[in-house]
Amino acid sequence: MAKPFDIRRQTGFNAIAMACFVLLYLPIILLVIYSFNAGSSIAIWEGFSWRWYVSAWQNDQVQSATVRSLVLASCAAIFSTACAVPAALATTRQGSFKGHTFVFALINQPLMVPEIVTAVALLIVFAAVKVATGYTGFGYLILAHTAFCLPFAYMPIRARLQGMNLSLEQAGADLYGTPWRVFRHVTLPQLWPGILAGAMLAFVTSLDDVVITEFVKSAGQDTLPTYMLGQMRRVVTPEVNAISSALLAISVVMVMAFFFLSKTRK
Amino acid sequence: MIEIGGVTKVYGGRGPTFTALDNVSVTIRDNEFFTLLGPSGCGKTTLLRVIAGFVDPTSGTVALDGQDLLQLPPYKRPVNTVFQSYALFPHMTVAENIGFGLKMLDRPAAEVKRTVDEMLALVRMTEMAGRKTSEISGGQQQRVALARALAPRPKVLLLDEPLSALDFKLRKEMQIELKRLQSETGITFIFVTHDQEEALTMSDRIAVMRAGSIRQIGGPRDIYDHPAERFVADFIGDTNFLDATLLSVDGTAARVKLASGAETTVRAPAEGAKAGPVTLAVRPEHATLGNADGALLAGKLANIIYFGTDTHFHVDLDGGGSFVLRQQNQPDQKSGRSTGDRVGVSFPAGVGQVLRD
């Protein structure tokens, strides 16, 4: 008898799978290994050392870029999540309304429009605003990041809301809860895992953005990724490896924290 | 007292529409255990949701003690619902669930605690107060849902098929429990079910619904013994339908001539009885099996089925049609009849109901 289709039994499946894993993770492993290189090459191993971590830590430019990146990612995560919660509520709890699909597409626009297009568009608009107001501060970056992080914050929140039983909110209303109090006491406590996931996703998305940041930033507003890009144009040292490894560690910790949170909440 | 007047609910604006409720009018008295009974899709749950405030009717009125309910949002209506899925709050304990309504009404903490304790005792869940709702069984969740809806002392409790998720034995227990709670609290219960037996055992009055309208309202005995129309007779219990000719009507008594030629007196429909061909409904246990001579109907015994508590006799009537009788069994006693015997079917005067349609 013919067996049902089993992808694992197809010729070459193992080879392809291995190739995918190697391509995905070998470069990252190499990156981490060479961040501990004692020499100043990113290709020739000269012994173990913390030297590039120390060097990155003591680098004023890295320090200020790190602070800027973290502040920017935090602001983008908070603001985009704050917008995503009402957006998700409106698109899941109001029944279907006219233009429902259109609004949905609009919220997710940053996922579909090529990033470079958004970047150029923001550059043009912000340039006009800069000329008109004379303001050249950090606000542009926060605005831009909030905008493109929105769908990343929105998606997990919406998924969580759709998974929630609507009759719980009806029960809340039935038991004399006003709409606000039902949201506060019934919806929100169950929405937290979604909100946390959305905020973390937005944070990570903002943290590694290069294209939009590169176009929108003013002079002296380098984030970690744009600083690294700038370094690569000159001389490449394992310092870049060290910074990348640190970023990697942060994202791994965040993913693990999220896993842990979502498990205990259930 | 709840007065429902001409409530209609039509779904779908453009394109095909669906009438979930079609001009429903009913008055439900205080302290009544009132049941909405009907097959799925008959509109019984929609009517319940109209009263609760989750569905806005297309037209009609709903008043509770003279107050127009339709003007109020769900959270201002003095009615509480026991949901089919229970809808307990998973992030709260049993006690927090029960106290939720009172908390939303901003009652003082001491009063909330006292009432929650009372309710826990009422549904016998005191030991479970600190448990999460995911840590208790289905039957216990059911009781918490009841206690939660009863805690704010609503004027009316709406129950949406609350027993359908329970197994048979638990369902029987909860039927008795519900009846006890209703008489102890004195709250009006409006109970939705598709289970005719549940409706008969628990209700003061039953409204039988079909395709968005109420077909008959009455006490369980009324509905069972004197169904108004074929659908009601068919939906509740088993029934034999006989073709007959209506000769005359005198109040509630009707003189009919059966297909066999025999004449007897049966119950007339409440209104609109006209001489001519009618359908007669006779319950299987209301008729008796006897000899063909002198019986109202005669025929051949086609089948005898033993059911433990009773025995069913299937009779093929002379001139077509069949009739099912049901007789209570006595210990170690056979009916003395066998398949193929020629038998007669009789029922006393006044038994049998002329149907409306």
XYZ file of C-alpha atoms in Angstrom:
623
model
C 0.000 0.000 0.000
C 1.199 3.482 -0.791
C 2.224 5.444 2.218
C 0.854 8.943 2.657
C 3.132 11.705 1.486
C 5.929 12.105 3.967
C 8.343 14.942 3.295
C 11.004 13.273 5.459
C 11.190 10.323 3.054
C 11.858 12.389 -0.040
C 15.286 12.024 -1.629
C 17.660 14.720 -0.546
C 15.463 15.979 2.274
C 18.166 15.495 4.879
C 20.828 17.127 2.743
C 18.665 20.172 2.043
C 17.676 20.477 5.677
C 21.290 20.278 6.781
C 22.335 22.844 4.177
C 19.647 25.231 5.432
C 20.758 24.881 9.024
C 24.421 25.315 8.121
C 23.697 28.427 6.071
C 21.557 29.857 8.865
C 23.719 29.151 11.856
C 27.326 28.582 10.767
C 27.900 32.281 9.938
C 26.447 33.263 13.293
C 28.646 30.756 15.116
C 31.705 32.022 13.246
C 30.713 35.590 14.062
C 30.555 34.791 17.754
C 33.831 32.835 17.683
C 35.765 35.606 15.964
C 34.419 38.198 18.372
C 36.852 36.549 20.828
C 39.793 36.787 18.451
C 42.959 38.213 19.983
C 44.143 39.524 16.632
C 42.533 42.310 14.604
C 41.394 40.144 11.686
C 37.906 38.749 11.299
C 39.210 35.754 9.336
C 42.498 34.662 10.942
C 42.285 33.181 14.443
C 45.050 34.365 16.763
C 43.863 33.158 20.172
C 41.162 33.898 22.696
C 40.659 37.372 24.132
C 37.957 39.698 25.513
C 39.799 42.575 23.920
C 37.137 43.547 21.370
C 34.372 43.484 23.918
C 36.436 45.799 26.119
C 37.203 47.975 23.142
C 33.550 48.205 22.144
C 32.528 48.889 25.749
C 35.027 51.747 26.011
C 34.197 53.209 22.605
C 32.272 56.453 23.141
C 30.548 56.175 19.794
C 29.399 52.629 20.523
C 28.173 53.726 23.931
C 26.084 56.585 22.624
C 24.798 54.506 19.688
C 23.775 51.752 22.109
C 21.902 54.143 24.362
C 20.241 55.727 21.331
C 19.262 52.329 19.921
C 17.775 51.164 23.218
C 15.855 54.412 23.821
C 14.594 54.374 20.248
C 13.546 50.712 20.382
C 11.814 51.226 23.742
C 9.921 54.298 22.506
C 8.957 52.572 19.248
C 7.801 49.458 21.159
C 5.735 51.435 23.667
C 4.129 53.799 21.144
C 3.434 51.186 18.478
C 1.925 48.814 21.069
C -0.185 51.646 22.452
C -1.566 52.189 18.942
C -1.820 48.464 18.166
C -4.074 47.592 21.128
C -6.996 49.850 20.129
C -6.409 48.953 16.459
C -6.633 45.241 17.253
C -9.725 45.783 19.413
C -11.427 47.727 16.646
C -10.664 45.141 13.982
C -11.717 42.129 16.050
C -14.470 43.342 18.365
C -16.630 45.639 16.249
C -18.057 42.963 14.001
C -17.389 43.514 10.327
C -17.761 47.087 9.203
C -17.469 48.796 5.867
C -13.858 48.888 4.716
C -12.750 46.322 7.295
C -10.305 44.689 4.879
C -9.027 48.071 3.776
C -8.232 49.115 7.351
C -6.543 45.782 7.953
C -4.389 46.265 4.844
C -3.618 49.818 5.914
C -2.338 48.735 9.319
C -0.130 46.100 7.740
C 1.124 48.346 4.976
C 4.701 48.506 6.301
C 4.963 44.734 5.802
C 4.049 44.990 2.140
C 5.602 48.223 0.937
C 9.368 47.811 0.260
C 11.252 49.331 3.174
C 13.354 51.501 0.894
C 10.187 53.138 -0.452
C 8.997 53.981 3.055
C 12.474 55.269 3.849
C 12.611 57.603 0.866
C 9.049 58.778 1.465
C 9.811 59.561 5.121
C 13.037 61.312 4.117
C 11.156 63.622 1.767
C 8.365 64.416 4.228
C 10.708 64.929 7.172
C 13.007 67.098 5.065
C 10.079 69.377 4.337
C 9.114 69.427 8.013
C 12.719 70.153 9.010
C 12.829 73.119 6.685
C 9.497 74.403 7.941
C 10.119 73.970 11.683
C 13.882 73.877 12.031
C 13.537 70.863 14.383
C 16.240 68.263 13.744
C 15.924 66.158 16.887
C 15.362 62.546 17.767
C 11.572 62.766 17.256
C 11.732 61.896 13.561
C 13.392 58.566 14.263
C 10.880 57.740 17.006
C 7.981 58.574 14.688
C 9.401 56.549 11.804
C 10.169 53.513 13.961
C 6.778 53.632 15.641
C 5.157 53.593 12.211
C 6.973 50.602 10.766
C 6.862 48.638 14.046
C 3.079 48.942 14.224
C 2.195 45.754 12.290
C 4.693 43.747 14.335
C 3.030 44.905 17.539
C -0.457 44.513 16.048
C -0.214 40.930 14.803
C 0.285 39.044 18.109
C -2.305 41.216 19.884
C -4.856 40.575 17.180
C -4.109 36.841 17.230
C -4.609 36.788 20.990
C -7.921 38.675 20.731
C -9.192 36.342 18.045
C -8.356 33.375 20.220
C -10.300 34.826 23.129
C -13.852 33.722 23.769
C -16.210 36.607 22.990
C -18.707 35.322 25.530
C -16.304 36.293 28.334
C -16.739 39.947 27.464
C -20.473 39.443 27.124
C -20.502 37.840 30.558
C -18.640 40.880 31.875
C -21.247 43.225 30.376
C -24.037 40.987 31.622
C -22.609 41.293 35.144
C -22.905 45.103 35.138
C -19.422 45.866 33.798
C -19.336 49.058 31.734
C -17.378 48.708 28.470
C -14.271 50.288 30.036
C -14.410 48.114 33.154
C -14.967 44.969 31.102
C -11.872 45.883 29.098
C -9.921 46.607 32.278
C -11.005 43.539 34.292
C -11.771 40.900 31.657
C -10.096 41.649 28.311
C -6.815 43.227 29.422
C -5.743 40.549 31.939
C -6.030 37.958 29.214
C -4.497 40.163 26.548
C -1.182 40.699 28.393
C 0.761 37.861 26.744
C -0.244 39.262 23.343
C 0.709 42.803 24.319
C 4.092 41.652 25.670
C 4.760 39.608 22.539
C 3.803 42.554 20.346
C 6.009 44.962 22.278
C 8.991 42.598 22.169
C 8.584 42.006 18.466
C 8.383 45.750 17.863
C 11.452 46.292 20.082
C 13.565 43.764 18.189
C 12.352 45.052 14.812
C 13.293 48.591 15.730
C 16.619 47.503 17.205
C 18.011 46.042 13.972
C 16.594 48.475 11.462
C 19.150 49.987 9.097
C 17.403 51.196 5.962
C 14.815 53.580 7.392
C 17.132 54.792 10.152
C 19.900 55.523 7.652
C 17.550 57.704 5.604
C 15.767 59.477 8.457
C 18.570 60.140 10.954
C 20.215 63.512 11.232
C 23.937 63.989 11.780
C 25.187 62.435 15.015
C 22.137 60.197 15.416
C 23.766 56.860 14.678
C 22.078 53.785 16.126
C 24.091 50.620 16.658
C 23.276 49.122 13.241
C 24.028 52.325 11.323
C 27.236 52.816 13.341
C 28.311 49.290 12.444
C 27.513 49.893 8.811
C 29.643 53.024 8.938
C 32.518 51.066 10.484
C 32.318 48.395 7.798
C 32.986 51.011 5.163
C 36.349 51.769 6.759
C 38.339 49.121 8.572
C 36.654 45.974 9.770
C 37.748 44.700 13.181
C 36.268 41.997 15.426
C 34.746 44.898 17.385
C 31.794 44.625 14.997
C 31.624 40.917 15.844
C 31.585 41.743 19.531
C 28.719 44.237 19.145
C 26.767 41.779 16.979
C 27.262 39.022 19.531
C 25.979 41.302 22.276
C 22.886 42.115 20.196
C 22.413 38.413 19.562
C 22.585 37.726 23.291
C 19.944 40.388 23.983
C 17.516 38.972 21.414
C 18.045 35.390 22.622
C 17.337 36.486 26.193
C 14.200 38.310 25.053
C 12.878 35.347 23.101
C 13.495 33.073 26.071
C 11.837 35.536 28.433
C 8.813 35.682 26.168
C 8.577 31.890 25.992
C 8.771 31.673 29.754
C 6.163 34.408 30.219
C 3.668 32.968 27.785
C 4.027 29.523 29.380
C 3.420 30.636 32.953
C 0.493 32.820 31.925
C -1.436 29.883 30.556
C -43.079 40.422 34.958
C -41.463 40.474 31.533
C -43.623 41.631 28.655
C -42.328 40.828 25.203
C -44.403 42.459 22.487
C -44.111 41.739 18.772
C -40.351 41.168 18.829
C -38.913 40.573 15.360
C -35.277 40.074 14.461
C -34.184 39.992 10.838
C -30.521 39.329 10.022
C -28.795 40.549 6.888
C -29.480 43.961 5.383
C -28.735 43.646 1.684
C -28.969 40.296 -0.027
C -30.637 37.290 1.574
C -32.246 37.929 4.930
C -32.981 35.541 7.751
C -35.853 36.031 10.176
C -34.642 34.695 13.523
C -37.663 35.994 15.447
C -41.023 36.586 13.837
C -43.400 38.785 15.835
C -42.924 37.033 19.186
C -45.198 38.110 22.039
C -45.200 36.521 25.487
C -45.644 37.594 29.087
C -43.519 35.881 31.724
C -44.768 36.120 35.297
C -42.774 36.796 38.449
C -41.123 33.786 40.133
C -41.914 31.638 37.151
C -39.732 28.859 35.763
C -40.373 29.600 32.113
C -38.860 27.440 29.378
C -38.259 28.265 25.720
C -38.265 24.895 23.982
C -37.529 24.145 20.363
C -35.109 22.603 17.881
C -31.828 24.370 17.122
C -32.320 27.431 14.946
C -35.856 28.081 16.207
C -34.898 31.449 17.692
C -35.013 30.548 21.382
C -31.443 31.654 22.071
C -31.933 34.811 20.008
C -34.938 35.718 22.162
C -32.842 35.165 25.288
C -30.109 37.398 23.891
C -32.646 40.093 23.074
C -33.698 40.095 26.740
C -30.040 40.109 27.886
C -29.197 42.933 25.485
C -26.682 41.214 23.208
C -29.052 41.322 20.236
C -31.044 44.385 19.207
C -34.424 43.387 17.821
C -35.470 44.807 14.466
C -38.808 45.785 16.007
C -40.904 45.089 19.079
C -40.776 45.875 22.787
C -39.295 44.228 25.864
C -40.340 45.545 29.280
C -39.419 44.363 32.764
C -41.896 45.502 35.441
C -42.985 48.287 33.143
C -39.443 49.479 32.408
C -38.350 49.474 28.772
C -35.312 47.174 28.614
C -34.390 47.972 25.026
C -33.315 51.491 26.065
C -30.702 50.024 28.426
C -27.269 48.596 27.541
C -26.641 45.015 28.794
C -24.712 46.264 31.842
C -27.684 48.258 33.096
C -30.292 45.521 32.758
C -31.241 43.781 36.014
C -30.995 40.386 34.340
C -28.094 37.934 34.437
C -27.211 35.111 32.090
C -25.843 31.608 32.589
C -24.021 31.025 29.323
C -24.025 27.740 27.469
C -20.226 27.700 27.553
C -20.338 29.033 31.168
C -17.943 31.851 30.135
C -16.165 31.802 33.497
C -13.253 34.240 33.751
C -10.144 32.029 33.506
C -7.865 34.527 35.245
C -9.986 34.641 38.405
C -10.694 32.229 41.225
C -14.104 30.714 41.853
C -14.833 33.316 44.535
C -13.663 36.206 42.332
C -15.892 34.980 39.531
C -18.921 34.893 41.813
C -18.133 38.326 43.242
C -17.571 39.961 39.841
C -21.096 41.312 39.362
C -21.248 42.838 42.836
C -17.801 44.354 42.355
C -18.975 45.975 39.125
C -21.978 47.341 41.038
C -19.472 48.935 43.469
C -20.900 47.178 46.501
C -18.785 47.429 49.666
C -16.150 44.712 50.004
C -17.760 43.272 53.152
C -21.093 42.833 51.379
C -19.392 41.242 48.362
C -17.626 38.770 50.617
C -20.796 37.925 52.544
C -22.821 37.360 49.381
C -20.054 35.301 47.771
C -19.949 33.080 50.865
C -23.735 32.682 50.736
C -23.631 31.798 47.058
C -20.783 29.328 47.559
C -22.871 27.616 50.221
C -25.987 27.721 48.054
C -24.279 25.839 45.228
C -22.181 23.726 47.636
C -18.818 24.992 46.410
C -17.418 26.518 49.636
C -14.300 24.305 49.597
C -13.506 25.350 46.029
C -13.557 29.136 46.660
C -9.830 29.620 46.053
C -9.508 27.358 43.018
C -8.951 28.605 39.485
C -11.864 27.817 37.195
C -9.639 25.555 35.091
C -9.027 23.382 38.135
C -12.644 22.327 38.699
C -14.876 19.842 36.887
C -17.571 20.649 34.327
C -20.378 20.202 36.823
C -18.612 22.460 39.296
C -18.025 25.095 36.613
C -21.734 24.934 35.901
C -22.515 25.638 39.554
C -20.038 28.527 39.672
C -21.647 30.020 36.563
C -25.028 29.755 38.295
C -23.748 31.304 41.504
C -22.058 34.108 39.583
C -25.296 34.964 37.807
C -27.377 34.705 40.986
C -25.030 36.705 43.241
C -26.218 40.181 42.155
C -29.821 39.080 42.837
C -31.149 39.768 39.346
C -34.884 40.089 38.798
C -34.612 37.559 36.010
C -32.083 34.788 35.400
C -31.540 33.740 31.790
C -30.215 30.212 31.250
C -28.940 29.289 27.789
C -28.925 25.473 27.546
C -26.805 25.344 30.694
C -27.041 21.583 31.122
C -26.239 20.493 27.584
C -22.522 19.977 28.258
C -23.072 17.699 31.263
C -23.334 13.929 31.224
C -26.668 12.249 31.834
C -26.404 11.625 35.568
C -25.041 15.084 36.357
C -27.742 16.627 34.200
C -30.445 14.913 36.254
C -28.849 16.188 39.465
C -28.569 19.720 38.126
C -32.208 19.710 37.010
C -33.270 19.130 40.598
C -30.668 21.616 41.817
C -31.922 24.314 39.444
C -35.493 23.780 40.517
C -34.409 24.049 44.180
C -32.435 27.261 43.517
C -35.373 28.782 41.726
C -37.796 28.150 44.566
C -35.234 29.208 47.221
C -34.314 32.476 45.537
C -37.727 33.358 44.115
C -36.062 34.714 40.979
C -37.780 34.370 37.605
C -35.921 31.791 35.488
C -36.065 31.857 31.703
C -34.592 28.589 30.549
C -33.641 27.716 26.985
C -33.423 24.075 25.949
C -33.971 21.701 23.052
C -34.506 18.804 25.465
C -38.239 18.176 25.819
C -37.833 15.996 28.906
C -35.825 18.720 30.655
C -38.568 21.201 29.788
C -41.367 18.948 31.061
C -39.703 18.127 34.384
C -38.559 21.601 35.374
C -40.925 24.207 33.965
C -43.953 26.014 35.323
C -44.772 26.978 31.754
C -43.261 26.132 28.389
C -43.220 28.071 25.140
C -42.635 25.761 22.182
C -40.865 27.603 19.366
C -40.385 26.874 15.704
C -38.830 28.952 12.925
C -38.792 32.145 14.970
C -42.282 32.044 16.392
C -43.974 30.630 19.463
C -46.310 27.786 18.500
C -47.814 27.061 21.913
C -47.546 28.292 25.495
C -48.763 26.260 28.436
C -47.961 24.138 31.455
C -46.071 20.877 30.871
C -49.286 18.811 31.200
C -51.143 21.131 28.879
C -48.463 20.934 26.236
C -48.062 17.189 26.508
C -51.712 16.170 26.765
C -53.143 18.841 24.503
C -50.638 19.846 21.840
C -52.027 22.610 19.653
C -50.504 21.480 16.386
C -48.656 18.697 14.675
C -45.204 20.193 15.237
C -45.718 20.492 19.007
C -47.209 17.005 19.276
C -44.325 15.585 17.262
C -41.550 17.509 19.039
C -42.652 16.591 22.547
C -42.942 12.887 23.227
C -44.266 10.292 20.797
C -47.640 10.721 19.161
C -50.004 8.867 16.882
C -51.612 10.996 14.213
C -55.069 9.875 13.046
C -57.185 11.192 10.206
C -60.696 12.001 11.397
C -63.732 14.076 10.527
C -64.862 16.782 12.923
C -68.640 16.582 13.358
C -69.390 19.190 16.015
C -67.760 21.263 18.769
C -69.200 21.981 22.200
C -66.798 24.134 24.224
C -63.634 22.118 24.638
C -65.286 18.850 23.586
C -65.346 17.815 19.939
C -67.265 14.983 18.360
C -65.211 13.211 15.705
C -65.661 10.283 13.368
C -62.584 8.101 12.909
C -61.485 6.441 9.675
C -62.867 3.153 11.030
C -66.315 4.718 11.208
C -66.384 4.813 15.015
C -67.370 8.066 16.725
C -65.884 9.437 19.931
C -65.449 12.617 21.919
C -62.027 14.283 21.991
C -60.562 17.650 22.947
C -61.265 20.522 20.532
C -58.517 22.982 19.556
C -58.503 26.303 21.448
C -59.802 28.195 18.469
C -60.683 27.918 14.808
C -62.350 24.506 14.894
C -64.366 23.878 11.740
C -66.350 20.813 10.814
C -64.566 18.694 8.229
C -61.342 16.671 7.932
C -58.930 17.096 10.854
C -55.884 15.431 12.377
C -56.158 13.833 15.792
C -53.190 13.289 18.137
C -53.219 10.390 20.631
C -50.294 9.575 22.957
C -49.126 5.915 22.868
C -49.675 5.384 26.611
C -53.171 6.915 26.578
C -54.622 4.161 24.376
C -55.379 0.594 25.414
C -55.013 -2.659 23.520
C -58.051 -4.934 23.428
C -60.112 -7.175 21.241
C -61.030 -5.924 17.798
C -64.773 -6.171 18.491
C -66.166 -2.903 19.810
C -62.831 -1.109 19.686
C -62.474 2.356 18.170
C -59.828 1.107 15.769
C -58.955 -2.425 14.669
C -55.927 -3.918 13.029
C -53.160 -6.486 13.062
C -50.386 -6.558 15.648
C -47.227 -5.985 13.608
C -44.539 -5.772 16.262
C -43.999 -6.111 20.006
C -40.932 -4.427 21.459
C -39.873 -4.918 25.078
C -38.286 -1.792 26.654
C -37.850 -2.838 30.283
C -40.176 -0.343 31.919
C -42.779 -0.692 29.185
C -43.670 -2.580 26.037
C -44.470 -0.992 22.664
C -47.144 -2.519 20.418
C -47.148 -1.562 16.750
C -50.554 -2.055 15.163
C -51.199 -1.921 11.408
C -54.668 -0.382 11.225
C -57.357 -1.611 8.873
C -57.597 0.829 6.023
C -53.972 1.942 6.300
C -51.828 3.745 8.803
C -50.291 2.424 11.967
C -50.719 3.043 15.679
C -48.182 2.634 18.480
C -49.311 1.778 22.022
C -47.202 1.740 25.133
C -48.039 -0.354 28.191
C -46.280 -0.385 31.536
C -44.736 -3.771 32.327
C -45.537 -5.798 35.442
C -43.001 -8.224 36.917
C -42.939 -11.618 35.198
C -46.075 -10.986 33.230
C -46.297 -11.249 29.467
C -48.895 -9.367 27.460
C -50.338 -12.627 26.211
C -50.442 -11.329 22.681
C -48.225 -12.193 19.774
C -47.364 -10.719 16.393
C -50.079 -11.269 13.790
C -52.943 -11.216 16.307
C -56.008 -9.258 15.380
C -56.388 -6.495 17.990
C -58.422 -3.396 18.780
C -57.208 0.039 19.895
C -59.350 2.212 22.162
C -58.924 5.416 24.108
C -61.347 6.952 26.597
C -63.608 9.876 25.772
C -61.783 13.181 26.165
C -58.396 11.649 25.349
C -57.028 12.709 22.006
C -56.571 16.211 20.710
C -57.803 17.783 17.488
C -54.838 19.695 16.018
C -55.068 23.275 14.839
C -53.857 22.878 11.277
